[in-house]
mmCIF file of C-alpha atoms in Angstrom:
data_model
loop_
_atom_site.group_PDB
_atom_site.id
_atom_site.type_symbol
_atom_site.label_atom_id
_atom_site.label_comp_id
_atom_site.label_asym_id
_atom_site.label_seq_id
_atom_site.Cartn_x
_atom_site.Cartn_y
_atom_site.Cartn_z
ATOM 1 C CA MET A 1 -6.863 -21.538 -6.533
ATOM 2 C CA THR A 2 -7.555 -25.237 -6.478
ATOM 3 C CA ALA A 3 -7.815 -26.470 -2.664
ATOM 4 C CA GLY A 4 -7.071 -30.167 -3.515
ATOM 5 C CA ASN A 5 -8.768 -31.131 -0.031
ATOM 6 C CA GLY A 6 -12.325 -30.895 -1.281
ATOM 7 C CA ALA A 7 -13.171 -33.901 0.670
ATOM 8 C CA GLU A 8 -12.485 -32.670 4.137
ATOM 9 C CA ARG A 9 -13.911 -29.030 3.338
ATOM 10 C CA PRO A 10 -17.172 -28.473 4.902
ATOM 11 C CA ALA A 11 -19.719 -27.131 2.899
ATOM 12 C CA ARG A 12 -20.416 -23.490 3.405
ATOM 13 C CA THR A 13 -23.914 -22.805 1.888
ATOM 14 C CA GLY A 14 -26.992 -24.973 0.901
ATOM 15 C CA ARG A 15 -27.335 -27.401 3.876
ATOM 16 C CA ARG A 16 -29.441 -27.412 6.597
ATOM 17 C CA PRO A 17 -31.197 -24.098 5.237
ATOM 18 C CA GLY A 18 -33.373 -24.037 8.454
ATOM 19 C CA GLN A 19 -30.335 -23.173 10.601
ATOM 20 C CA SER A 20 -29.346 -20.253 8.765
ATOM 21 C CA GLY A 21 -30.003 -18.274 12.211
ATOM 22 C CA ALA A 22 -27.484 -20.421 13.924
ATOM 23 C CA ARG A 23 -24.975 -19.636 11.127
ATOM 24 C CA GLU A 24 -25.406 -15.853 11.439
ATOM 25 C CA ALA A 25 -25.038 -16.099 15.351
ATOM 26 C CA ILE A 26 -21.783 -17.927 14.901
ATOM 27 C CA LEU A 27 -20.452 -15.268 12.425
ATOM 28 C CA ALA A 28 -21.619 -12.311 14.774
ATOM 29 C CA ALA A 29 -19.985 -14.115 17.833
ATOM 30 C CA ALA A 30 -16.764 -14.815 16.026
ATOM 31 C CA ARG A 31 -16.774 -11.216 14.408
ATOM 32 C CA ALA A 32 -16.916 -9.780 18.089
ATOM 33 C CA ARG A 33 -14.199 -12.195 19.576
ATOM 34 C CA PHE A 34 -11.683 -11.559 16.915
ATOM 35 C CA ALA A 35 -12.304 -7.773 16.772
ATOM 36 C CA ASP A 36 -11.786 -7.739 20.568
ATOM 37 C CA ILE A 37 -9.132 -10.387 21.375
ATOM 38 C CA GLY A 38 -7.293 -11.274 18.093
ATOM 39 C CA PHE A 39 -7.272 -14.404 16.314
ATOM 40 C CA ASP A 40 -4.904 -16.360 18.521
ATOM 41 C CA LYS A 41 -6.793 -15.712 21.920
ATOM 42 C CA THR A 42 -10.264 -16.706 20.325
ATOM 43 C CA SER A 43 -11.335 -20.175 20.674
ATOM 44 C CA VAL A 44 -13.862 -22.033 18.437
ATOM 45 C CA ARG A 45 -15.381 -23.223 21.895
ATOM 46 C CA ALA A 46 -15.707 -19.762 23.356
ATOM 47 C CA VAL A 47 -17.527 -18.517 19.920
ATOM 48 C CA ALA A 48 -20.042 -21.392 20.161
ATOM 49 C CA THR A 49 -20.801 -20.353 23.712
ATOM 50 C CA ASP A 50 -21.547 -16.920 22.848
ATOM 51 C CA ALA A 51 -23.478 -18.061 19.639
ATOM 52 C CA GLY A 52 -25.500 -20.780 21.811
ATOM 53 C CA VAL A 53 -24.445 -23.432 19.736
ATOM 54 C CA ASP A 54 -22.149 -26.679 19.935
ATOM 55 C CA PRO A 55 -18.492 -26.235 18.818
ATOM 56 C CA ALA A 56 -19.246 -29.059 16.464
ATOM 57 C CA LEU A 57 -21.815 -26.938 14.455
ATOM 58 C CA VAL A 58 -19.191 -24.063 14.332
ATOM 59 C CA HIS A 59 -16.818 -26.739 12.523
ATOM 60 C CA HIS A 60 -19.622 -28.292 10.714
ATOM 61 C CA TYR A 61 -20.335 -24.555 8.997
ATOM 62 C CA PHE A 62 -16.911 -23.260 8.914
ATOM 63 C CA GLY A 63 -14.222 -25.840 9.079
ATOM 64 C CA THR A 64 -11.072 -24.657 11.031
ATOM 65 C CA LYS A 65 -10.889 -21.674 13.113
ATOM 66 C CA GLN A 66 -8.712 -19.867 10.257
ATOM 67 C CA GLN A 67 -11.579 -20.627 7.808
ATOM 68 C CA LEU A 68 -14.023 -19.119 10.372
ATOM 69 C CA PHE A 69 -11.830 -16.086 10.192
ATOM 70 C CA ALA A 70 -11.616 -15.785 6.534
ATOM 71 C CA ALA A 71 -15.545 -16.086 6.562
ATOM 72 C CA VAL A 72 -15.917 -13.299 9.124
ATOM 73 C CA VAL A 73 -13.668 -10.939 7.037
ATOM 74 C CA GLU A 74 -15.540 -12.241 4.028
ATOM 75 C CA LEU A 75 -12.486 -13.404 2.117
ATOM 76 C CA PRO A 76 -13.277 -14.533 -1.233
ATOM 77 C CA VAL A 77 -10.539 -16.968 -1.218
ATOM 78 C CA ASP A 78 -9.610 -19.997 1.239
ATOM 79 C CA PRO A 79 -6.181 -18.963 2.184
ATOM 80 C CA GLU A 80 -5.059 -22.754 3.044
ATOM 81 C CA ALA A 81 -4.171 -23.784 -0.246
ATOM 82 C CA THR A 82 -1.721 -20.639 -0.747
ATOM 83 C CA LEU A 83 -0.219 -20.906 2.702
ATOM 84 C CA ARG A 84 0.339 -24.537 2.204
ATOM 85 C CA VAL A 85 2.308 -23.822 -1.070
ATOM 86 C CA ILE A 86 4.350 -21.016 0.839
ATOM 87 C CA GLU A 87 5.107 -23.457 3.725
ATOM 88 C CA ALA A 88 6.570 -25.830 1.533
ATOM 89 C CA ALA A 89 8.939 -23.767 -0.309
ATOM 90 C CA PRO A 90 12.658 -23.726 0.694
ATOM 91 C CA LEU A 91 13.718 -20.880 3.226
ATOM 92 C CA ASP A 92 16.058 -19.310 0.494
ATOM 93 C CA ARG A 93 13.199 -19.330 -2.083
ATOM 94 C CA LEU A 94 10.533 -17.908 0.655
ATOM 95 C CA GLY A 95 10.378 -14.405 -1.090
ATOM 96 C CA GLU A 96 9.769 -15.310 -4.615
ATOM 97 C CA THR A 97 7.650 -17.965 -3.464
ATOM 98 C CA ILE A 98 5.238 -15.650 -1.594
ATOM 99 C CA LEU A 99 5.093 -12.959 -4.200
ATOM 100 C CA ARG A 100 4.470 -15.682 -6.933
ATOM 101 C CA THR A 101 1.734 -17.484 -5.160
ATOM 102 C CA VAL A 102 -0.232 -14.346 -3.826
ATOM 103 C CA VAL A 103 0.129 -12.661 -7.244
ATOM 104 C CA ALA A 104 -1.506 -15.511 -8.717
ATOM 105 C CA VAL A 105 -4.413 -15.216 -6.313
ATOM 106 C CA TRP A 106 -4.942 -11.623 -7.262
ATOM 107 C CA ASP A 107 -4.747 -12.223 -10.845
ATOM 108 C CA SER A 108 -7.184 -15.139 -10.271
ATOM 109 C CA PRO A 109 -11.003 -14.733 -10.939
ATOM 110 C CA ALA A 110 -11.041 -14.453 -6.925
ATOM 111 C CA GLY A 111 -8.698 -11.390 -7.527
ATOM 112 C CA PRO A 112 -11.212 -8.682 -7.639
ATOM 113 C CA GLY A 113 -12.986 -9.690 -4.574
ATOM 114 C CA VAL A 114 -9.663 -9.564 -2.581
ATOM 115 C CA VAL A 115 -8.903 -5.928 -3.916
ATOM 116 C CA ALA A 116 -12.500 -4.944 -2.882
ATOM 117 C CA MET A 117 -12.060 -5.962 0.563
ATOM 118 C CA VAL A 118 -8.681 -4.438 0.731
ATOM 119 C CA ARG A 119 -10.221 -1.192 -0.553
ATOM 120 C CA SER A 120 -12.884 -1.192 1.893
ATOM 121 C CA VAL A 121 -10.488 -2.125 5.000
ATOM 122 C CA LEU A 122 -8.164 0.908 3.671
ATOM 123 C CA ALA A 123 -11.298 3.238 3.437
ATOM 124 C CA GLY A 124 -12.011 2.562 7.173
ATOM 125 C CA SER A 125 -15.685 0.502 6.357
ATOM 126 C CA HIS A 126 -13.934 -2.588 7.759
ATOM 127 C CA ASP A 127 -12.663 -2.574 11.125
ATOM 128 C CA PRO A 128 -8.756 -2.358 10.640
ATOM 129 C CA SER A 129 -7.892 -4.342 13.822
ATOM 130 C CA LEU A 130 -9.620 -7.353 11.905
ATOM 131 C CA ALA A 131 -7.593 -6.575 8.970
ATOM 132 C CA ARG A 132 -4.350 -6.312 11.067
ATOM 133 C CA ALA A 133 -5.168 -9.470 12.844
ATOM 134 C CA PHE A 134 -5.920 -11.359 9.820
ATOM 135 C CA LEU A 135 -2.832 -10.372 7.996
ATOM 136 C CA LEU A 136 -0.376 -10.572 11.131
ATOM 137 C CA GLU A 137 -1.903 -13.514 13.011
ATOM 138 C CA VAL A 138 -3.061 -15.687 10.459
ATOM 139 C CA VAL A 139 -1.267 -15.047 6.931
ATOM 140 C CA LEU A 140 2.117 -13.862 8.052
ATOM 141 C CA GLU A 141 2.218 -15.819 11.384
ATOM 142 C CA ARG A 142 2.982 -19.267 9.818
ATOM 143 C CA VAL A 143 5.653 -17.410 7.598
ATOM 144 C CA ARG A 144 7.103 -15.780 10.915
ATOM 145 C CA ARG A 145 7.579 -19.119 12.662
ATOM 146 C CA ARG A 146 9.671 -20.424 9.760
ATOM 147 C CA ILE A 147 12.070 -17.556 9.871
ATOM 148 C CA ALA A 148 11.996 -16.932 13.625
ATOM 149 C CA THR A 149 15.192 -17.780 15.479
ATOM 150 C CA PRO A 150 16.343 -17.169 19.252
ATOM 151 C CA GLN A 151 17.601 -14.186 18.717
ATOM 152 C CA ASP A 152 15.141 -12.726 16.345
ATOM 153 C CA ASP A 153 11.475 -13.093 16.800
ATOM 154 C CA GLY A 154 10.870 -12.204 12.868
ATOM 155 C CA ARG A 155 8.246 -9.678 13.509
ATOM 156 C CA ALA A 156 9.911 -6.583 12.057
ATOM 157 C CA ARG A 157 10.718 -8.919 9.139
ATOM 158 C CA ILE A 158 7.278 -9.905 8.256
ATOM 159 C CA SER A 159 5.805 -6.608 8.909
ATOM 160 C CA LEU A 160 8.338 -5.341 6.308
ATOM 161 C CA VAL A 161 7.026 -8.139 3.818
ATOM 162 C CA ALA A 162 3.632 -6.958 4.426
ATOM 163 C CA SER A 163 4.321 -3.252 3.466
ATOM 164 C CA GLN A 164 5.858 -4.460 0.315
ATOM 165 C CA MET A 165 2.969 -6.930 -0.763
ATOM 166 C CA ILE A 166 0.603 -4.277 0.366
ATOM 167 C CA GLY A 167 2.175 -1.483 -1.917
ATOM 168 C CA VAL A 168 2.183 -4.076 -5.002
ATOM 169 C CA LEU A 169 -1.563 -4.967 -4.588
ATOM 170 C CA VAL A 170 -2.364 -1.242 -4.168
ATOM 171 C CA GLY A 171 -0.114 -0.177 -6.871
ATOM 172 C CA ARG A 172 -1.013 -3.042 -9.387
ATOM 173 C CA LYS A 173 -4.722 -3.380 -8.522
ATOM 174 C CA VAL A 174 -6.076 -0.092 -6.708
ATOM 175 C CA ILE A 175 -4.197 2.742 -8.162
ATOM 176 C CA GLY A 176 -3.041 1.086 -11.477
ATOM 177 C CA VAL A 177 0.709 2.633 -11.347
ATOM 178 C CA GLU A 178 2.228 1.730 -14.588
ATOM 179 C CA PRO A 179 4.332 -0.157 -15.702
ATOM 180 C CA LEU A 180 4.048 -2.042 -12.511
ATOM 181 C CA ALA A 181 0.293 -2.584 -13.017
ATOM 182 C CA SER A 182 0.884 -4.442 -16.313
ATOM 183 C CA MET A 183 4.219 -6.143 -15.404
ATOM 184 C CA SER A 184 4.436 -9.932 -15.794
ATOM 185 C CA ALA A 185 4.318 -11.908 -13.015
ATOM 186 C CA ALA A 186 8.262 -13.017 -14.094
ATOM 187 C CA ASP A 187 9.366 -9.503 -14.147
ATOM 188 C CA LEU A 188 7.553 -8.816 -10.873
ATOM 189 C CA VAL A 189 9.341 -11.750 -9.119
ATOM 190 C CA ALA A 190 12.531 -10.673 -10.608
ATOM 191 C CA ALA A 191 12.411 -7.263 -9.128
ATOM 192 C CA VAL A 192 10.401 -7.719 -5.874
ATOM 193 C CA GLY A 193 11.450 -11.130 -4.979
ATOM 194 C CA PRO A 194 14.928 -10.241 -3.766
ATOM 195 C CA THR A 195 13.371 -7.507 -1.445
ATOM 196 C CA LEU A 196 11.006 -9.845 0.313
ATOM 197 C CA GLN A 197 13.858 -12.613 0.662
ATOM 198 C CA ARG A 198 16.140 -9.944 2.442
ATOM 199 C CA TYR A 199 13.282 -8.738 4.613
ATOM 200 C CA LEU A 200 12.878 -12.561 5.552
ATOM 201 C CA THR A 201 16.381 -13.708 5.889
ATOM 202 C CA GLY A 202 18.871 -11.017 5.002
ATOM 203 C CA ASP A 203 20.287 -8.226 6.827
ATOM 204 C CA ILE A 204 17.727 -5.457 7.522
ATOM 205 C CA GLY A 205 20.128 -3.440 9.833
ATOM 206 C CA GLN A 206 18.001 -3.879 12.960
ATOM 207 C CA GLU A 207 18.832 -4.912 16.500
ATOM 208 C CA PRO A 208 17.676 -8.452 16.751
ATOM 209 C CA VAL A 209 14.500 -8.737 18.952
ATOM 210 C CA SER A 210 13.503 -11.952 21.000
ATOM 211 C CA ARG A 211 10.664 -12.477 23.361
ATOM 212 C CA MET B 1 8.547 21.212 6.178
ATOM 213 C CA THR B 2 9.714 24.894 5.531
ATOM 214 C CA ALA B 3 9.478 26.286 2.078
ATOM 215 C CA GLY B 4 12.423 28.938 2.367
ATOM 216 C CA ASN B 5 10.813 30.730 -0.616
ATOM 217 C CA GLY B 6 8.327 32.609 1.014
ATOM 218 C CA ALA B 7 9.035 35.826 -0.804
ATOM 219 C CA GLU B 8 8.107 34.156 -3.953
ATOM 220 C CA ARG B 9 5.074 32.354 -2.602
ATOM 221 C CA PRO B 10 1.746 33.753 -3.581
ATOM 222 C CA ALA B 11 -0.749 34.071 -0.736
ATOM 223 C CA ARG B 12 -3.352 31.416 -0.920
ATOM 224 C CA THR B 13 -6.148 32.888 1.124
ATOM 225 C CA GLY B 14 -7.099 35.925 2.492
ATOM 226 C CA ARG B 15 -6.724 38.510 -0.358
ATOM 227 C CA ARG B 16 -9.275 39.619 -2.760
ATOM 228 C CA PRO B 17 -12.456 38.069 -0.857
ATOM 229 C CA GLY B 18 -14.386 39.289 -3.669
ATOM 230 C CA GLN B 19 -12.823 37.040 -6.087
ATOM 231 C CA SER B 20 -13.627 33.702 -4.569
ATOM 232 C CA GLY B 21 -15.598 32.937 -7.393
ATOM 233 C CA ALA B 22 -12.712 33.116 -9.666
ATOM 234 C CA ARG B 23 -10.714 30.862 -7.553
ATOM 235 C CA GLU B 24 -13.233 28.260 -7.461
ATOM 236 C CA ALA B 25 -13.551 28.441 -11.361
ATOM 237 C CA ILE B 26 -9.955 28.024 -11.582
ATOM 238 C CA LEU B 27 -9.822 24.981 -9.134
ATOM 239 C CA ALA B 28 -12.723 23.455 -11.021
ATOM 240 C CA ALA B 29 -11.213 24.121 -14.391
ATOM 241 C CA ALA B 30 -7.752 22.807 -13.335
ATOM 242 C CA ARG B 31 -9.616 19.608 -11.874
ATOM 243 C CA ALA B 32 -11.371 18.867 -15.300
ATOM 244 C CA ARG B 33 -8.074 19.408 -17.449
ATOM 245 C CA PHE B 34 -5.873 17.357 -14.963
ATOM 246 C CA ALA B 35 -8.198 14.413 -14.902
ATOM 247 C CA ASP B 36 -8.804 14.381 -18.572
ATOM 248 C CA ILE B 37 -5.405 15.015 -20.038
ATOM 249 C CA GLY B 38 -2.926 14.466 -17.083
ATOM 250 C CA PHE B 39 -0.397 16.928 -15.480
ATOM 251 C CA ASP B 40 2.077 17.207 -18.404
ATOM 252 C CA LYS B 41 -0.320 18.320 -21.063
ATOM 253 C CA THR B 42 -2.303 20.719 -19.048
ATOM 254 C CA SER B 43 -1.196 24.269 -19.513
ATOM 255 C CA VAL B 44 -1.913 27.238 -17.057
ATOM 256 C CA ARG B 45 -3.231 29.075 -19.992
ATOM 257 C CA ALA B 46 -5.820 26.591 -20.897
ATOM 258 C CA VAL B 47 -7.044 26.272 -17.549
ATOM 259 C CA ALA B 48 -7.181 30.134 -17.189
ATOM 260 C CA THR B 49 -9.133 30.083 -20.661
ATOM 261 C CA ASP B 50 -11.603 27.626 -19.267
ATOM 262 C CA ALA B 51 -11.987 29.422 -16.040
ATOM 263 C CA GLY B 52 -12.698 32.694 -17.962
ATOM 264 C CA VAL B 53 -9.672 34.517 -16.138
ATOM 265 C CA ASP B 54 -6.328 35.968 -17.050
ATOM 266 C CA PRO B 55 -3.158 33.361 -16.492
ATOM 267 C CA ALA B 56 -1.743 35.992 -14.147
ATOM 268 C CA LEU B 57 -4.421 35.406 -11.841
ATOM 269 C CA VAL B 58 -3.935 31.873 -11.756
ATOM 270 C CA HIS B 59 -0.487 32.073 -10.835
ATOM 271 C CA HIS B 60 -1.318 34.773 -8.422
ATOM 272 C CA TYR B 61 -3.868 32.379 -6.326
ATOM 273 C CA PHE B 62 -1.882 29.147 -6.660
ATOM 274 C CA GLY B 63 1.859 29.902 -7.790
ATOM 275 C CA THR B 64 3.271 27.063 -10.275
ATOM 276 C CA LYS B 65 1.340 24.511 -12.168
ATOM 277 C CA GLN B 66 2.511 21.945 -9.721
ATOM 278 C CA GLN B 67 1.117 24.150 -6.813
ATOM 279 C CA LEU B 68 -2.104 24.216 -8.650
ATOM 280 C CA PHE B 69 -1.944 20.488 -8.924
ATOM 281 C CA ALA B 70 -1.530 20.058 -5.129
ATOM 282 C CA ALA B 71 -4.427 22.511 -4.415
ATOM 283 C CA VAL B 72 -6.634 20.380 -6.675
ATOM 284 C CA VAL B 73 -5.766 17.196 -5.259
ATOM 285 C CA GLU B 74 -6.102 19.193 -1.913
ATOM 286 C CA LEU B 75 -2.640 17.994 -0.905
ATOM 287 C CA PRO B 76 -1.908 19.243 2.680
ATOM 288 C CA VAL B 77 1.619 20.104 2.125
ATOM 289 C CA ASP B 78 3.507 21.679 -0.583
ATOM 290 C CA PRO B 79 5.554 18.865 -2.277
ATOM 291 C CA GLU B 80 8.162 21.621 -3.439
ATOM 292 C CA ALA B 81 10.315 21.644 -0.597
ATOM 293 C CA THR B 82 10.751 17.771 -0.061
ATOM 294 C CA LEU B 83 11.196 17.343 -4.049
ATOM 295 C CA ARG B 84 14.093 19.744 -3.456
ATOM 296 C CA VAL B 85 15.795 17.852 -0.769
ATOM 297 C CA ILE B 86 15.299 14.623 -3.084
ATOM 298 C CA GLU B 87 16.925 16.296 -6.142
ATOM 299 C CA ALA B 88 19.949 17.641 -4.128
ATOM 300 C CA ALA B 89 20.988 14.086 -2.857
ATOM 301 C CA PRO B 90 23.783 11.985 -4.470
ATOM 302 C CA LEU B 91 22.581 9.463 -6.596
ATOM 303 C CA ASP B 92 23.802 6.331 -4.381
ATOM 304 C CA ARG B 93 21.873 7.903 -1.483
ATOM 305 C CA LEU B 94 18.565 8.654 -3.318
ATOM 306 C CA GLY B 95 16.904 5.679 -1.894
ATOM 307 C CA GLU B 96 17.405 6.309 1.740
ATOM 308 C CA THR B 97 16.713 10.242 1.098
ATOM 309 C CA ILE B 98 13.537 9.699 -0.305
ATOM 310 C CA LEU B 99 12.670 7.445 2.446
ATOM 311 C CA ARG B 100 13.768 9.677 5.266
ATOM 312 C CA THR B 101 12.274 12.873 3.750
ATOM 313 C CA VAL B 102 8.792 11.644 2.862
ATOM 314 C CA VAL B 103 8.687 9.817 6.112
ATOM 315 C CA ALA B 104 9.526 13.192 7.832
ATOM 316 C CA VAL B 105 6.150 14.583 6.179
ATOM 317 C CA TRP B 106 3.914 11.836 7.077
ATOM 318 C CA ASP B 107 5.152 11.957 10.789
ATOM 319 C CA SER B 108 4.704 15.720 10.853
ATOM 320 C CA PRO B 109 1.744 17.702 11.921
ATOM 321 C CA ALA B 110 0.808 17.615 7.975
ATOM 322 C CA GLY B 111 0.841 13.719 8.060
ATOM 323 C CA PRO B 112 -2.844 13.081 9.222
ATOM 324 C CA GLY B 113 -3.898 15.100 6.215
ATOM 325 C CA VAL B 114 -1.609 13.379 3.832
ATOM 326 C CA VAL B 115 -3.213 9.846 5.305
ATOM 327 C CA ALA B 116 -6.829 11.219 4.798
ATOM 328 C CA MET B 117 -6.198 12.049 1.285
ATOM 329 C CA VAL B 118 -4.388 8.483 0.503
ATOM 330 C CA ARG B 119 -7.469 6.755 2.373
ATOM 331 C CA SER B 120 -10.042 8.546 0.365
ATOM 332 C CA VAL B 121 -8.055 7.828 -3.142
ATOM 333 C CA LEU B 122 -7.824 4.206 -2.185
ATOM 334 C CA ALA B 123 -11.455 3.937 -1.166
ATOM 335 C CA GLY B 124 -12.472 5.534 -4.549
ATOM 336 C CA SER B 125 -13.925 8.800 -3.339
ATOM 337 C CA HIS B 126 -11.115 10.519 -5.191
ATOM 338 C CA ASP B 127 -10.646 10.120 -8.940
ATOM 339 C CA PRO B 128 -7.646 7.545 -9.201
ATOM 340 C CA SER B 129 -6.450 9.179 -12.405
ATOM 341 C CA LEU B 130 -5.827 12.204 -10.250
ATOM 342 C CA ALA B 131 -3.653 10.278 -7.879
ATOM 343 C CA ARG B 132 -2.100 8.501 -10.307
ATOM 344 C CA ALA B 133 -1.136 11.672 -12.189
ATOM 345 C CA PHE B 134 0.175 13.281 -8.972
ATOM 346 C CA LEU B 135 2.468 10.386 -7.842
ATOM 347 C CA LEU B 136 3.726 9.652 -11.450
ATOM 348 C CA GLU B 137 3.858 13.058 -13.202
ATOM 349 C CA VAL B 138 5.011 15.606 -10.315
ATOM 350 C CA VAL B 139 6.538 13.511 -7.624
ATOM 351 C CA LEU B 140 8.181 10.750 -9.217
ATOM 352 C CA GLU B 141 8.709 12.358 -12.567
ATOM 353 C CA ARG B 142 11.425 14.103 -10.933
ATOM 354 C CA VAL B 143 13.332 11.440 -9.514
ATOM 355 C CA ARG B 144 12.821 9.413 -13.017
ATOM 356 C CA ARG B 145 14.730 12.028 -14.776
ATOM 357 C CA ARG B 146 17.654 11.838 -12.423
ATOM 358 C CA ILE B 147 18.034 7.928 -12.896
ATOM 359 C CA ALA B 148 17.076 7.762 -16.533
ATOM 360 C CA THR B 149 19.756 6.485 -19.257
ATOM 361 C CA PRO B 150 19.745 5.978 -22.813
ATOM 362 C CA GLN B 151 18.991 2.349 -22.275
ATOM 363 C CA ASP B 152 16.390 2.506 -19.549
ATOM 364 C CA ASP B 153 13.576 5.237 -19.132
ATOM 365 C CA GLY B 154 13.179 4.504 -15.447
ATOM 366 C CA ARG B 155 9.562 4.057 -15.352
ATOM 367 C CA ALA B 156 9.672 0.651 -14.131
ATOM 368 C CA ARG B 157 12.005 1.494 -11.279
ATOM 369 C CA ILE B 158 10.221 4.490 -10.138
ATOM 370 C CA SER B 159 6.727 2.337 -10.104
ATOM 371 C CA LEU B 160 8.410 -0.061 -7.896
ATOM 372 C CA VAL B 161 9.539 2.551 -5.640
ATOM 373 C CA ALA B 162 5.931 3.898 -5.584
ATOM 374 C CA SER B 163 4.951 0.454 -4.483
ATOM 375 C CA GLN B 164 7.159 0.203 -1.406
ATOM 376 C CA MET B 165 6.532 3.913 -0.337
ATOM 377 C CA ILE B 166 2.523 3.102 -0.554
ATOM 378 C CA GLY B 167 3.000 0.208 1.234
ATOM 379 C CA VAL B 168 5.054 1.710 3.896
ATOM 380 C CA LEU B 169 2.591 4.482 4.329
ATOM 381 C CA VAL B 170 -0.390 2.021 4.491
ATOM 382 C CA GLY B 171 1.175 -0.364 6.905
ATOM 383 C CA ARG B 172 2.601 2.608 9.248
ATOM 384 C CA LYS B 173 -0.251 4.979 9.049
ATOM 385 C CA VAL B 174 -3.482 3.207 7.634
ATOM 386 C CA ILE B 175 -3.522 -0.431 8.805
ATOM 387 C CA GLY B 176 -0.877 0.121 11.636
ATOM 388 C CA VAL B 177 1.064 -3.272 11.112
ATOM 389 C CA GLU B 178 3.559 -3.461 14.171
ATOM 390 C CA PRO B 179 6.450 -3.272 14.557
ATOM 391 C CA LEU B 180 6.488 -1.191 11.319
ATOM 392 C CA ALA B 181 4.111 1.335 12.563
ATOM 393 C CA SER B 182 6.144 2.399 15.544
ATOM 394 C CA MET B 183 9.668 1.448 13.717
ATOM 395 C CA SER B 184 12.111 4.389 14.234
ATOM 396 C CA ALA B 185 12.735 6.557 11.095
ATOM 397 C CA ALA B 186 16.580 5.261 11.536
ATOM 398 C CA ASP B 187 15.443 1.589 11.626
ATOM 399 C CA LEU B 188 13.012 2.135 8.731
ATOM 400 C CA VAL B 189 15.738 3.821 6.676
ATOM 401 C CA ALA B 190 18.302 0.687 7.495
ATOM 402 C CA ALA B 191 15.604 -1.728 6.503
ATOM 403 C CA VAL B 192 13.732 -0.031 3.438
ATOM 404 C CA GLY B 193 16.389 2.205 2.171
ATOM 405 C CA PRO B 194 18.362 -0.442 0.335
ATOM 406 C CA THR B 195 15.309 -1.704 -1.285
ATOM 407 C CA LEU B 196 14.419 1.794 -2.752
ATOM 408 C CA GLN B 197 18.197 2.217 -3.696
ATOM 409 C CA ARG B 198 18.240 -1.517 -5.592
ATOM 410 C CA TYR B 199 14.883 -0.365 -7.522
ATOM 411 C CA LEU B 200 16.420 3.155 -8.384
ATOM 412 C CA THR B 201 19.928 2.131 -9.465
ATOM 413 C CA GLY B 202 20.619 -1.654 -8.870
ATOM 414 C CA ASP B 203 19.878 -4.554 -10.860
ATOM 415 C CA ILE B 204 16.037 -5.258 -11.179
ATOM 416 C CA GLY B 205 16.206 -8.422 -13.487
ATOM 417 C CA GLN B 206 14.281 -6.469 -16.168
ATOM 418 C CA GLU B 207 14.983 -5.918 -19.864
ATOM 419 C CA PRO B 208 16.050 -2.275 -20.005
ATOM 420 C CA VAL B 209 13.015 -0.111 -21.729
ATOM 421 C CA SER B 210 13.878 2.791 -23.747
ATOM 422 C CA ARG B 211 11.456 5.184 -25.383
#
């Protein structure tokens, strides 16, 4: 993944070595807030207050709230670039675009770090509420907003997308189920892309849910 | 799950208490063989030889080779009854039948044991080659035989089915992604059944593979 916004991206390490205590305090405060009340309800201001620092310092060290979250869950990649590609896809190609871009990350040098994180969540050594919040509130929330209608909030749809993507990740990278594990990205997109597209915009046989 | 063949089923515990050493020796020998060479190539006779017992004793303690395998991976349910229901389903309802019967096991009193086993495999504390062998050679092999044609050995298809089933299990029972986690079995079958059916018998966009 290339970010393409290097100029705006805050330095994560190397600067202000004397303040690493503040950095750790911010991470600890953010971890506690995100775990307690989730991503949406956590504000950078509240995290800064808990950590005893100015909100500007939180942004200086970590960037956006989403990037702070990625640091808390020790995500080895910045999801922003991937999410931007997905958001730019036409609605009728959203399924294959999600699959293609996410599989590209898993197959990249950052992939083993992602797999290690997923493994530790599944094993219970990470707090599953953080993994859940990350998956639903950060990654999939922006997809959900694109597919939501007044009649259907899209939550069932994105949880189904999550199930298939988790299964592809685990089958390919954790258990190593062949031939899935060595299937080319093109074959994977041909097989699984239509599944995701149906979950997102097709008939999934449910009563619509609105909020 | 009810087995319906209680008369044929060997007692697993309680008999011959003096011979528990033999039982452990059989389990250890079977574990080593299954991990080394997989389910297919392991014979009950070879396990018995390694354990220094008569093959009849292996059958007495554990039943079939498949039941021995289930004991080795500490599977909390006997997959036989579930597999029989799946094998009895008409080909065009195979997808929904797999989903319905497997979800019934996960939602049964045996479910937490299955989830714990899956968790420990994903965490790496069980040998993944055993999990892979169990999934592909025992559970899915019998489904594969039903869908295989001279032009398509069905392996890609069942690995795709495995990916979606793993994702539903992890999303529902391990991470707890809502509303998937609390979705009724009927809604789940309506949403995910067609995915499995397409993977099994529909167009998955791949070049057919034969062996």
